[in-house]
Amino acid sequence: MNILITGGAGYIGSHVVKLLLENTDSDVTVIDNLVTGFESTIDELKKIRDFDFIKADLSNWNEIEGIFKARKFEAIIHFAASLIVPESVENPLKYYLNNTANTANLVKLANDYGVKKFVFSSTAATYGEPDISEIGNGIKEDFPTNPINPYGQSKLFSEKIIQDTAKANPEFKYVIFRYFNVAGAAPDLSIGQKTKNATHLIKVASECACGKRDGMYIFGTDYPTPDGTCIRDYIHVMDLADAHIKALEYLENNESDIFNVGYGKGASVKEVIDTVKKVSGVDFKVQDAPRRAGDPAMLISNCDKIKQKMNWTPKYDDLEFICKTAYEWEKKI
Ligand SMILES: NC(=O)c1ccc[n+]([C@@H]2O[C@H](COP(=O)([O-])OP(=O)(O)OC[C@H]3O[C@@H](n4cnc5c(N)ncnc54)[C@H](O)[C@@H]3O)[C@@H](O)[C@H]2O)c1
């Protein structure tokens, strides 16, 4: 299959490229502007086998159309986006342009050039702040979507654009993934998360364990959770990457759909920090701080749908393993 990966030099995209190169004979083209992605990641991936990397910005619609004209893509996996929530509050237009407008253009090109499969990186942020008393067995895909920041809203708009396009063009099929909290590195430590000034909990704790930060804060210790800190559903990046490979297979014979991807269980901020301390053997400094605006107390997925419909079975559903790969990767870079 001839596959376009946008954002393939970034964290999650690069792990999907790795699996595609290792486990399929697909022709892979990566488009990335390297704003938060890394050419060194592309170089590492090229050690598996060669593929085309095009440094381009999705906002250059003419240039992107030129790439579609020159290559007959059969599938697109669209990761490229801006994803810092506080920045999206300060600069919403950056998010509506990069995430929503550029996605609309990509979907248009997919339509114009007959691309039949579109896999999209959406987020649990589309659910906003679900009522903790209603979460029960996890947030299902049909829970109300009420994003509380422009980042989540920009992704929800993109979802609608993709869905409406598929309604109008039955040849165009999609899988929309709503990721929960993604962490860890490839178990062979060839690639991992390089994000600068990351705010992701496991990345930050791993940086502390490696002495790259003096310490870290826990934002809010008075949430209605057993230890008072927020609960999230952490998924190993390689299991998430595998879901994308499954999605391409799924779209051969099945209808478009939205799927959560997580493990359907949660860990608190305190539990995660303790786990990073345990796997690293380093007792770094942690201070309590007030809650941040817009942090829901608990986000846990219900992942029954992806398990049943895509036959997706996670391999690394183990917080210690997630934290260990994140820490060992952090030590390496
Ligand atoms: N990391 C998470 O926990 C998480 C959670 C939910 C959803 N997501 C979604 O997953 C996707 C990938 O996230 P990530 O963590 O790998 O982030 P990332 O920043 O590491 O990767 C994004 C990549 O897209 C590229 N990019 C951004 N805008 C571009 C543009 N206009 N043109 C070309 N390239 C562009 C960046 O250079 C980068 O390589 C995003 O769509 C994000 O919203 C991530």
Tab-separated table of C-alpha atoms and ligand atoms in Angstrom:
chain	number	residue	atom	x	y	z
A	1	MET	CA	0.000	0.000	0.000
A	2	ASN	CA	1.145	3.535	-0.737
A	3	ILE	CA	0.750	5.427	2.551
A	4	LEU	CA	1.163	9.085	3.478
A	5	ILE	CA	2.052	9.765	7.099
A	6	THR	CA	1.806	13.391	8.192
A	7	GLY	CA	3.767	14.212	11.343
A	8	GLY	CA	5.865	11.048	11.009
A	9	ALA	CA	8.934	12.746	12.484
A	10	GLY	CA	7.030	13.335	15.725
A	11	TYR	CA	6.549	11.122	18.758
A	12	ILE	CA	3.571	8.914	17.914
A	13	GLY	CA	3.882	9.104	14.125
A	14	SER	CA	7.469	7.830	14.210
A	15	HIS	CA	6.417	4.709	16.128
A	16	VAL	CA	3.768	3.975	13.494
A	17	VAL	CA	6.352	4.487	10.716
A	18	LYS	CA	8.623	2.042	12.548
A	19	LEU	CA	5.922	-0.654	12.578
A	20	LEU	CA	5.006	-0.025	8.931
A	21	LEU	CA	8.643	-0.317	7.855
A	22	GLU	CA	9.307	-3.408	9.963
A	23	ASN	CA	6.096	-5.358	9.462
A	24	THR	CA	4.669	-4.400	6.062
A	25	ASP	CA	5.970	-3.834	2.550
A	26	SER	CA	4.065	-0.539	2.258
A	27	ASP	CA	5.539	2.437	0.440
A	28	VAL	CA	5.813	5.116	3.110
A	29	THR	CA	5.963	8.867	2.518
A	30	VAL	CA	6.365	11.134	5.544
A	31	ILE	CA	5.490	14.823	5.385
A	32	ASP	CA	6.648	16.847	8.391
A	33	ASN	CA	7.686	20.469	8.882
A	34	LEU	CA	10.008	19.466	11.779
A	35	VAL	CA	8.537	22.151	14.040
A	36	THR	CA	8.184	19.615	16.881
A	37	GLY	CA	9.491	16.575	14.996
A	38	PHE	CA	13.125	15.595	14.439
A	39	GLU	CA	15.192	14.780	11.380
A	40	SER	CA	17.344	12.539	13.603
A	41	THR	CA	14.219	10.382	14.147
A	42	ILE	CA	13.789	10.082	10.367
A	43	ASP	CA	17.480	9.084	10.089
A	44	GLU	CA	16.982	6.408	12.741
A	45	LEU	CA	13.881	5.063	10.958
A	46	LYS	CA	15.738	4.941	7.636
A	47	LYS	CA	18.076	2.363	9.198
A	48	ILE	CA	15.108	-0.064	9.050
A	49	ARG	CA	14.603	0.563	5.337
A	50	ASP	CA	14.502	3.572	3.068
A	51	PHE	CA	11.370	5.684	2.600
A	52	ASP	CA	10.525	9.164	1.348
A	53	PHE	CA	10.713	12.054	3.763
A	54	ILE	CA	9.437	15.409	2.521
A	55	LYS	CA	10.048	18.451	4.696
A	56	ALA	CA	6.919	20.488	4.032
A	57	ASP	CA	4.279	22.387	5.936
A	58	LEU	CA	0.653	21.286	5.578
A	59	SER	CA	-0.328	24.959	5.394
A	60	ASN	CA	1.380	25.189	1.976
A	61	TRP	CA	-1.694	23.826	0.252
A	62	ASN	CA	-0.267	24.159	-3.280
A	63	GLU	CA	2.926	22.327	-2.373
A	64	ILE	CA	0.940	19.569	-0.645
A	65	GLU	CA	-1.321	19.208	-3.689
A	66	GLY	CA	1.815	18.845	-5.821
A	67	ILE	CA	2.842	15.885	-3.647
A	68	PHE	CA	-0.606	14.284	-4.128
A	69	LYS	CA	-0.359	14.791	-7.903
A	70	ALA	CA	3.018	13.083	-8.035
A	71	ARG	CA	2.122	10.045	-5.891
A	72	LYS	CA	-0.967	7.906	-5.828
A	73	PHE	CA	-1.590	7.567	-2.095
A	74	GLU	CA	-3.982	4.819	-1.043
A	75	ALA	CA	-4.115	5.710	2.639
A	76	ILE	CA	-3.313	8.653	4.894
A	77	ILE	CA	-2.465	8.532	8.587
A	78	HIS	CA	-2.707	12.096	9.824
A	79	PHE	CA	-0.733	12.918	12.984
A	80	ALA	CA	0.564	16.409	12.209
A	81	ALA	CA	-0.906	18.932	14.629
A	82	SER	CA	-0.186	21.426	17.375
A	83	LEU	CA	-0.995	19.959	20.765
A	84	ILE	CA	-0.170	22.160	23.732
A	85	VAL	CA	-3.397	22.866	25.579
A	86	PRO	CA	-2.424	26.134	27.383
A	87	GLU	CA	-0.975	27.485	24.122
A	88	SER	CA	-4.284	26.706	22.403
A	89	VAL	CA	-6.076	28.891	24.963
A	90	GLU	CA	-3.669	31.798	24.340
A	91	ASN	CA	-3.491	31.376	20.578
A	92	PRO	CA	-6.638	29.555	19.425
A	93	LEU	CA	-6.239	30.534	15.785
A	94	LYS	CA	-2.933	28.669	15.566
A	95	TYR	CA	-4.919	25.552	16.519
A	96	TYR	CA	-7.891	26.166	14.247
A	97	LEU	CA	-5.530	26.827	11.326
A	98	ASN	CA	-2.968	24.086	11.866
A	99	ASN	CA	-5.304	21.416	13.208
A	100	THR	CA	-8.655	22.147	11.602
A	101	ALA	CA	-8.012	24.101	8.387
A	102	ASN	CA	-5.018	21.980	7.370
A	103	THR	CA	-6.998	18.820	8.095
A	104	ALA	CA	-9.870	20.123	5.946
A	105	ASN	CA	-7.415	20.676	3.102
A	106	LEU	CA	-5.879	17.234	3.532
A	107	VAL	CA	-9.338	15.636	3.479
A	108	LYS	CA	-10.163	17.641	0.342
A	109	LEU	CA	-7.000	16.374	-1.364
A	110	ALA	CA	-7.803	12.822	-0.235
A	111	ASN	CA	-11.188	13.232	-1.933
A	112	ASP	CA	-9.869	14.891	-5.073
A	113	TYR	CA	-7.138	12.283	-5.562
A	114	GLY	CA	-9.211	9.208	-4.664
A	115	VAL	CA	-7.537	8.249	-1.377
A	116	LYS	CA	-9.872	5.732	0.212
A	117	LYS	CA	-8.545	5.325	3.759
A	118	PHE	CA	-8.000	8.089	6.303
A	119	VAL	CA	-6.801	7.446	9.855
A	120	PHE	CA	-6.962	10.451	12.145
A	121	SER	CA	-5.316	11.215	15.511
A	122	SER	CA	-7.964	12.691	17.736
A	123	THR	CA	-7.939	12.942	21.486
A	124	ALA	CA	-9.774	12.271	24.737
A	125	ALA	CA	-9.767	16.084	25.049
A	126	THR	CA	-12.838	16.005	22.777
A	127	TYR	CA	-14.826	14.672	25.766
A	128	GLY	CA	-14.023	17.700	27.922
A	129	GLU	CA	-14.720	17.133	31.599
A	130	PRO	CA	-16.938	14.064	31.838
A	131	ASP	CA	-19.019	13.726	34.985
A	132	ILE	CA	-16.949	11.489	37.282
A	133	SER	CA	-20.122	9.789	38.568
A	134	GLU	CA	-20.991	8.691	35.043
A	135	ILE	CA	-17.616	7.297	33.985
A	136	GLY	CA	-18.319	3.845	35.503
A	137	ASN	CA	-16.737	1.391	33.047
A	138	GLY	CA	-14.885	4.145	31.253
A	139	ILE	CA	-15.711	6.836	28.721
A	140	LYS	CA	-17.431	5.336	25.703
A	141	GLU	CA	-17.229	6.739	22.199
A	142	ASP	CA	-20.857	7.880	22.370
A	143	PHE	CA	-20.315	9.987	25.508
A	144	PRO	CA	-21.069	13.700	24.932
A	145	THR	CA	-18.225	15.666	23.366
A	146	ASN	CA	-17.723	19.020	25.091
A	147	PRO	CA	-14.125	20.152	24.634
A	148	ILE	CA	-13.056	22.753	27.173
A	149	ASN	CA	-10.133	24.198	25.215
A	150	PRO	CA	-9.387	25.169	21.606
A	151	TYR	CA	-7.059	22.174	21.174
A	152	GLY	CA	-9.894	19.718	21.864
A	153	GLN	CA	-12.320	21.806	19.836
A	154	SER	CA	-9.934	21.983	16.863
A	155	LYS	CA	-9.784	18.180	16.863
A	156	LEU	CA	-13.554	17.795	17.233
A	157	PHE	CA	-14.103	20.128	14.257
A	158	SER	CA	-11.663	17.968	12.274
A	159	GLU	CA	-13.618	14.858	13.239
A	160	LYS	CA	-16.812	16.451	11.883
A	161	ILE	CA	-15.096	17.443	8.632
A	162	ILE	CA	-13.897	13.863	8.137
A	163	GLN	CA	-17.314	12.390	9.030
A	164	ASP	CA	-19.303	14.734	6.783
A	165	THR	CA	-16.939	14.059	3.898
A	166	ALA	CA	-17.391	10.317	4.320
A	167	LYS	CA	-21.180	10.766	4.364
A	168	ALA	CA	-21.011	12.577	1.037
A	169	ASN	CA	-18.436	10.236	-0.524
A	170	PRO	CA	-18.953	6.544	0.281
A	171	GLU	CA	-15.564	5.757	-1.320
A	172	PHE	CA	-13.806	7.680	1.461
A	173	LYS	CA	-13.525	5.751	4.716
A	174	TYR	CA	-12.048	6.791	8.034
A	175	VAL	CA	-10.955	5.593	11.408
A	176	ILE	CA	-10.860	8.329	14.030
A	177	PHE	CA	-8.802	7.402	17.089
A	178	ARG	CA	-9.345	9.235	20.350
A	179	TYR	CA	-6.072	8.682	22.182
A	180	PHE	CA	-5.876	8.766	25.943
A	181	ASN	CA	-2.445	9.413	27.588
A	182	VAL	CA	0.372	8.146	25.429
A	183	ALA	CA	3.762	7.329	26.963
A	184	GLY	CA	6.831	5.114	26.780
A	185	ALA	CA	9.349	4.388	24.039
A	186	ALA	CA	9.986	1.607	21.547
A	187	PRO	CA	11.202	-1.370	23.629
A	188	ASP	CA	14.417	-1.549	21.528
A	189	LEU	CA	14.977	2.142	22.500
A	190	SER	CA	15.682	3.082	18.869
A	191	ILE	CA	13.077	5.861	19.050
A	192	GLY	CA	11.043	7.513	21.784
A	193	GLN	CA	9.639	10.852	22.841
A	194	LYS	CA	11.974	13.791	22.183
A	195	THR	CA	9.381	16.556	22.707
A	196	LYS	CA	11.021	19.741	24.001
A	197	ASN	CA	9.546	21.361	27.154
A	198	ALA	CA	7.133	18.439	27.411
A	199	THR	CA	4.247	18.625	29.845
A	200	HIS	CA	3.442	14.883	29.645
A	201	LEU	CA	3.619	13.425	33.160
A	202	ILE	CA	5.717	10.312	32.473
A	203	LYS	CA	8.148	12.254	30.271
A	204	VAL	CA	8.544	14.985	32.936
A	205	ALA	CA	9.043	12.425	35.734
A	206	SER	CA	11.605	10.569	33.590
A	207	GLU	CA	13.478	13.834	32.987
A	208	CYS	CA	13.526	14.396	36.772
A	209	ALA	CA	14.847	10.867	37.342
A	210	CYS	CA	17.634	11.582	34.821
A	211	GLY	CA	18.561	14.857	36.544
A	212	LYS	CA	17.409	16.956	33.564
A	213	ARG	CA	14.938	18.783	35.815
A	214	ASP	CA	15.401	19.699	39.489
A	215	GLY	CA	11.959	18.454	40.429
A	216	MET	CA	8.317	18.552	39.465
A	217	TYR	CA	4.899	19.637	40.691
A	218	ILE	CA	1.705	17.727	41.314
A	219	PHE	CA	-1.065	20.055	40.185
A	220	GLY	CA	-3.949	19.442	42.564
A	221	THR	CA	-4.072	17.023	45.489
A	222	ASP	CA	-7.710	17.617	46.439
A	223	TYR	CA	-9.518	15.904	43.555
A	224	PRO	CA	-12.338	13.461	44.376
A	225	THR	CA	-10.038	10.464	43.712
A	226	PRO	CA	-8.607	7.955	46.255
A	227	ASP	CA	-5.280	9.801	46.689
A	228	GLY	CA	-6.557	13.258	45.674
A	229	THR	CA	-4.559	13.432	42.408
A	230	CYS	CA	-5.893	13.193	38.853
A	231	ILE	CA	-6.388	9.803	37.267
A	232	ARG	CA	-5.500	9.123	33.630
A	233	ASP	CA	-5.430	6.110	31.313
A	234	TYR	CA	-1.816	5.606	30.129
A	235	ILE	CA	-1.160	3.612	26.976
A	236	HIS	CA	2.230	2.450	25.681
A	237	VAL	CA	3.060	4.170	22.394
A	238	MET	CA	3.805	0.842	20.668
A	239	ASP	CA	0.324	-0.519	21.452
A	240	LEU	CA	-1.147	2.703	20.100
A	241	ALA	CA	1.024	2.400	16.983
A	242	ASP	CA	-0.199	-1.146	16.468
A	243	ALA	CA	-3.816	0.101	16.521
A	244	HIS	CA	-3.008	2.186	13.406
A	245	ILE	CA	-1.783	-0.860	11.507
A	246	LYS	CA	-4.979	-2.650	12.564
A	247	ALA	CA	-7.023	0.346	11.370
A	248	LEU	CA	-5.641	0.058	7.833
A	249	GLU	CA	-6.600	-3.642	7.767
A	250	TYR	CA	-9.999	-2.860	9.323
A	251	LEU	CA	-10.863	-0.350	6.615
A	252	GLU	CA	-10.462	-3.017	3.905
A	253	ASN	CA	-13.795	-4.571	4.788
A	254	ASN	CA	-15.471	-2.464	7.441
A	255	GLU	CA	-17.280	0.809	7.845
A	256	SER	CA	-15.842	4.069	9.120
A	257	ASP	CA	-15.927	4.536	12.867
A	258	ILE	CA	-14.539	6.308	15.942
A	259	PHE	CA	-12.503	4.343	18.473
A	260	ASN	CA	-11.031	5.159	21.856
A	261	VAL	CA	-7.523	3.845	22.396
A	262	GLY	CA	-6.344	3.331	25.948
A	263	TYR	CA	-6.261	0.421	28.382
A	264	GLY	CA	-9.569	1.092	30.122
A	265	LYS	CA	-7.965	1.626	33.519
A	266	GLY	CA	-6.401	4.508	35.339
A	267	ALA	CA	-3.388	5.481	37.402
A	268	SER	CA	-3.146	8.566	39.595
A	269	VAL	CA	-0.442	11.205	39.261
A	270	LYS	CA	1.044	10.001	42.564
A	271	GLU	CA	1.051	6.382	41.397
A	272	VAL	CA	2.809	7.317	38.169
A	273	ILE	CA	5.484	9.340	39.974
A	274	ASP	CA	6.055	6.504	42.453
A	275	THR	CA	6.390	4.060	39.543
A	276	VAL	CA	8.986	6.219	37.778
A	277	LYS	CA	10.894	6.506	41.085
A	278	LYS	CA	10.718	2.728	41.501
A	279	VAL	CA	11.908	1.759	38.001
A	280	SER	CA	14.678	4.390	38.025
A	281	GLY	CA	15.726	3.976	41.646
A	282	VAL	CA	15.901	7.794	41.876
A	283	ASP	CA	13.996	9.744	44.534
A	284	PHE	CA	13.548	13.146	42.845
A	285	LYS	CA	11.867	16.211	44.350
A	286	VAL	CA	8.077	16.493	43.996
A	287	GLN	CA	6.040	19.433	45.318
A	288	ASP	CA	2.307	19.908	45.669
A	289	ALA	CA	0.822	22.808	43.700
A	290	PRO	CA	-2.699	24.165	43.123
A	291	ARG	CA	-4.966	22.615	40.493
A	292	ARG	CA	-4.542	23.771	36.875
A	293	ALA	CA	-7.581	25.084	35.072
A	294	GLY	CA	-9.263	22.521	32.859
A	295	ASP	CA	-7.786	19.308	34.295
A	296	PRO	CA	-10.629	16.806	34.684
A	297	ALA	CA	-10.349	14.614	37.811
A	298	MET	CA	-10.514	11.361	35.878
A	299	LEU	CA	-10.204	10.274	32.240
A	300	ILE	CA	-10.431	6.541	31.696
A	301	SER	CA	-11.352	5.036	28.354
A	302	ASN	CA	-13.747	2.278	27.597
A	303	CYS	CA	-11.906	0.343	24.896
A	304	ASP	CA	-14.313	-2.517	24.328
A	305	LYS	CA	-15.129	-1.307	20.820
A	306	ILE	CA	-11.588	-1.375	19.400
A	307	LYS	CA	-10.888	-4.728	21.054
A	308	GLN	CA	-14.035	-6.275	19.623
A	309	LYS	CA	-14.199	-4.687	16.185
A	310	MET	CA	-10.492	-4.468	15.319
A	311	ASN	CA	-9.278	-7.430	17.285
A	312	TRP	CA	-6.690	-5.148	18.874
A	313	THR	CA	-4.915	-6.733	21.830
A	314	PRO	CA	-2.469	-4.586	23.758
A	315	LYS	CA	0.926	-6.124	24.525
A	316	TYR	CA	2.348	-3.633	27.003
A	317	ASP	CA	-0.530	-2.995	29.402
A	318	ASP	CA	1.784	-2.500	32.375
A	319	LEU	CA	2.522	0.889	33.978
A	320	GLU	CA	5.970	-0.248	35.148
A	321	PHE	CA	6.934	-1.253	31.609
A	322	ILE	CA	5.649	2.041	30.195
A	323	CYS	CA	7.627	4.039	32.761
A	324	LYS	CA	10.722	1.843	32.371
A	325	THR	CA	10.914	2.358	28.588
A	326	ALA	CA	10.269	6.108	29.040
A	327	TYR	CA	13.033	6.362	31.674
A	328	GLU	CA	15.565	4.258	29.766
A	329	TRP	CA	14.930	6.254	26.598
A	330	GLU	CA	15.373	9.496	28.554
A	331	LYS	CA	18.669	8.222	29.939
A	332	LYS	CA	19.826	7.421	26.401
A	333	ILE	CA	19.145	10.827	24.784
B	1	LIG	N1	0.980	12.747	22.784
B	1	LIG	C1	-0.220	12.503	23.281
B	1	LIG	O1	-0.357	12.096	24.448
B	1	LIG	C2	-1.457	12.691	22.419
B	1	LIG	C3	-2.712	12.477	23.000
B	1	LIG	C4	-3.845	12.629	22.209
B	1	LIG	C5	-3.730	12.947	20.868
B	1	LIG	N2	-2.502	13.157	20.328
B	1	LIG	C6	-2.428	13.500	18.897
B	1	LIG	O2	-1.458	12.670	18.269
B	1	LIG	C7	-0.834	13.365	17.188
B	1	LIG	C8	0.664	13.237	17.302
B	1	LIG	O3	1.094	13.771	18.541
B	1	LIG	P1	2.591	13.641	19.064
B	1	LIG	O4	2.545	13.488	20.535
B	1	LIG	O5	3.315	12.640	18.260
B	1	LIG	O6	3.126	15.105	18.746
B	1	LIG	P2	4.453	15.605	18.019
B	1	LIG	O7	4.489	17.081	18.189
B	1	LIG	O8	5.635	14.816	18.502
B	1	LIG	O9	4.179	15.220	16.504
B	1	LIG	C9	3.481	16.055	15.615
B	1	LIG	C10	4.310	16.134	14.336
B	1	LIG	O10	3.603	16.901	13.370
B	1	LIG	C11	4.504	17.835	12.773
B	1	LIG	N3	3.676	18.961	12.324
B	1	LIG	C12	2.906	19.783	13.079
B	1	LIG	N4	2.288	20.702	12.293
B	1	LIG	C13	2.671	20.454	11.020
B	1	LIG	C14	2.386	21.068	9.768
B	1	LIG	N5	1.601	22.134	9.673
B	1	LIG	N6	2.958	20.544	8.642
B	1	LIG	C15	3.782	19.470	8.719
B	1	LIG	N7	4.092	18.853	9.887
B	1	LIG	C16	3.548	19.339	11.022
B	1	LIG	C17	5.504	18.168	13.861
B	1	LIG	O11	6.738	18.670	13.376
B	1	LIG	C18	5.655	16.814	14.549
B	1	LIG	O12	6.680	16.039	13.963
B	1	LIG	C19	-1.357	14.793	17.243
B	1	LIG	O13	-2.364	14.938	16.255
B	1	LIG	C20	-1.970	14.915	18.628
B	1	LIG	O14	-3.027	15.822	18.669
B	1	LIG	C21	-1.356	13.043	21.065
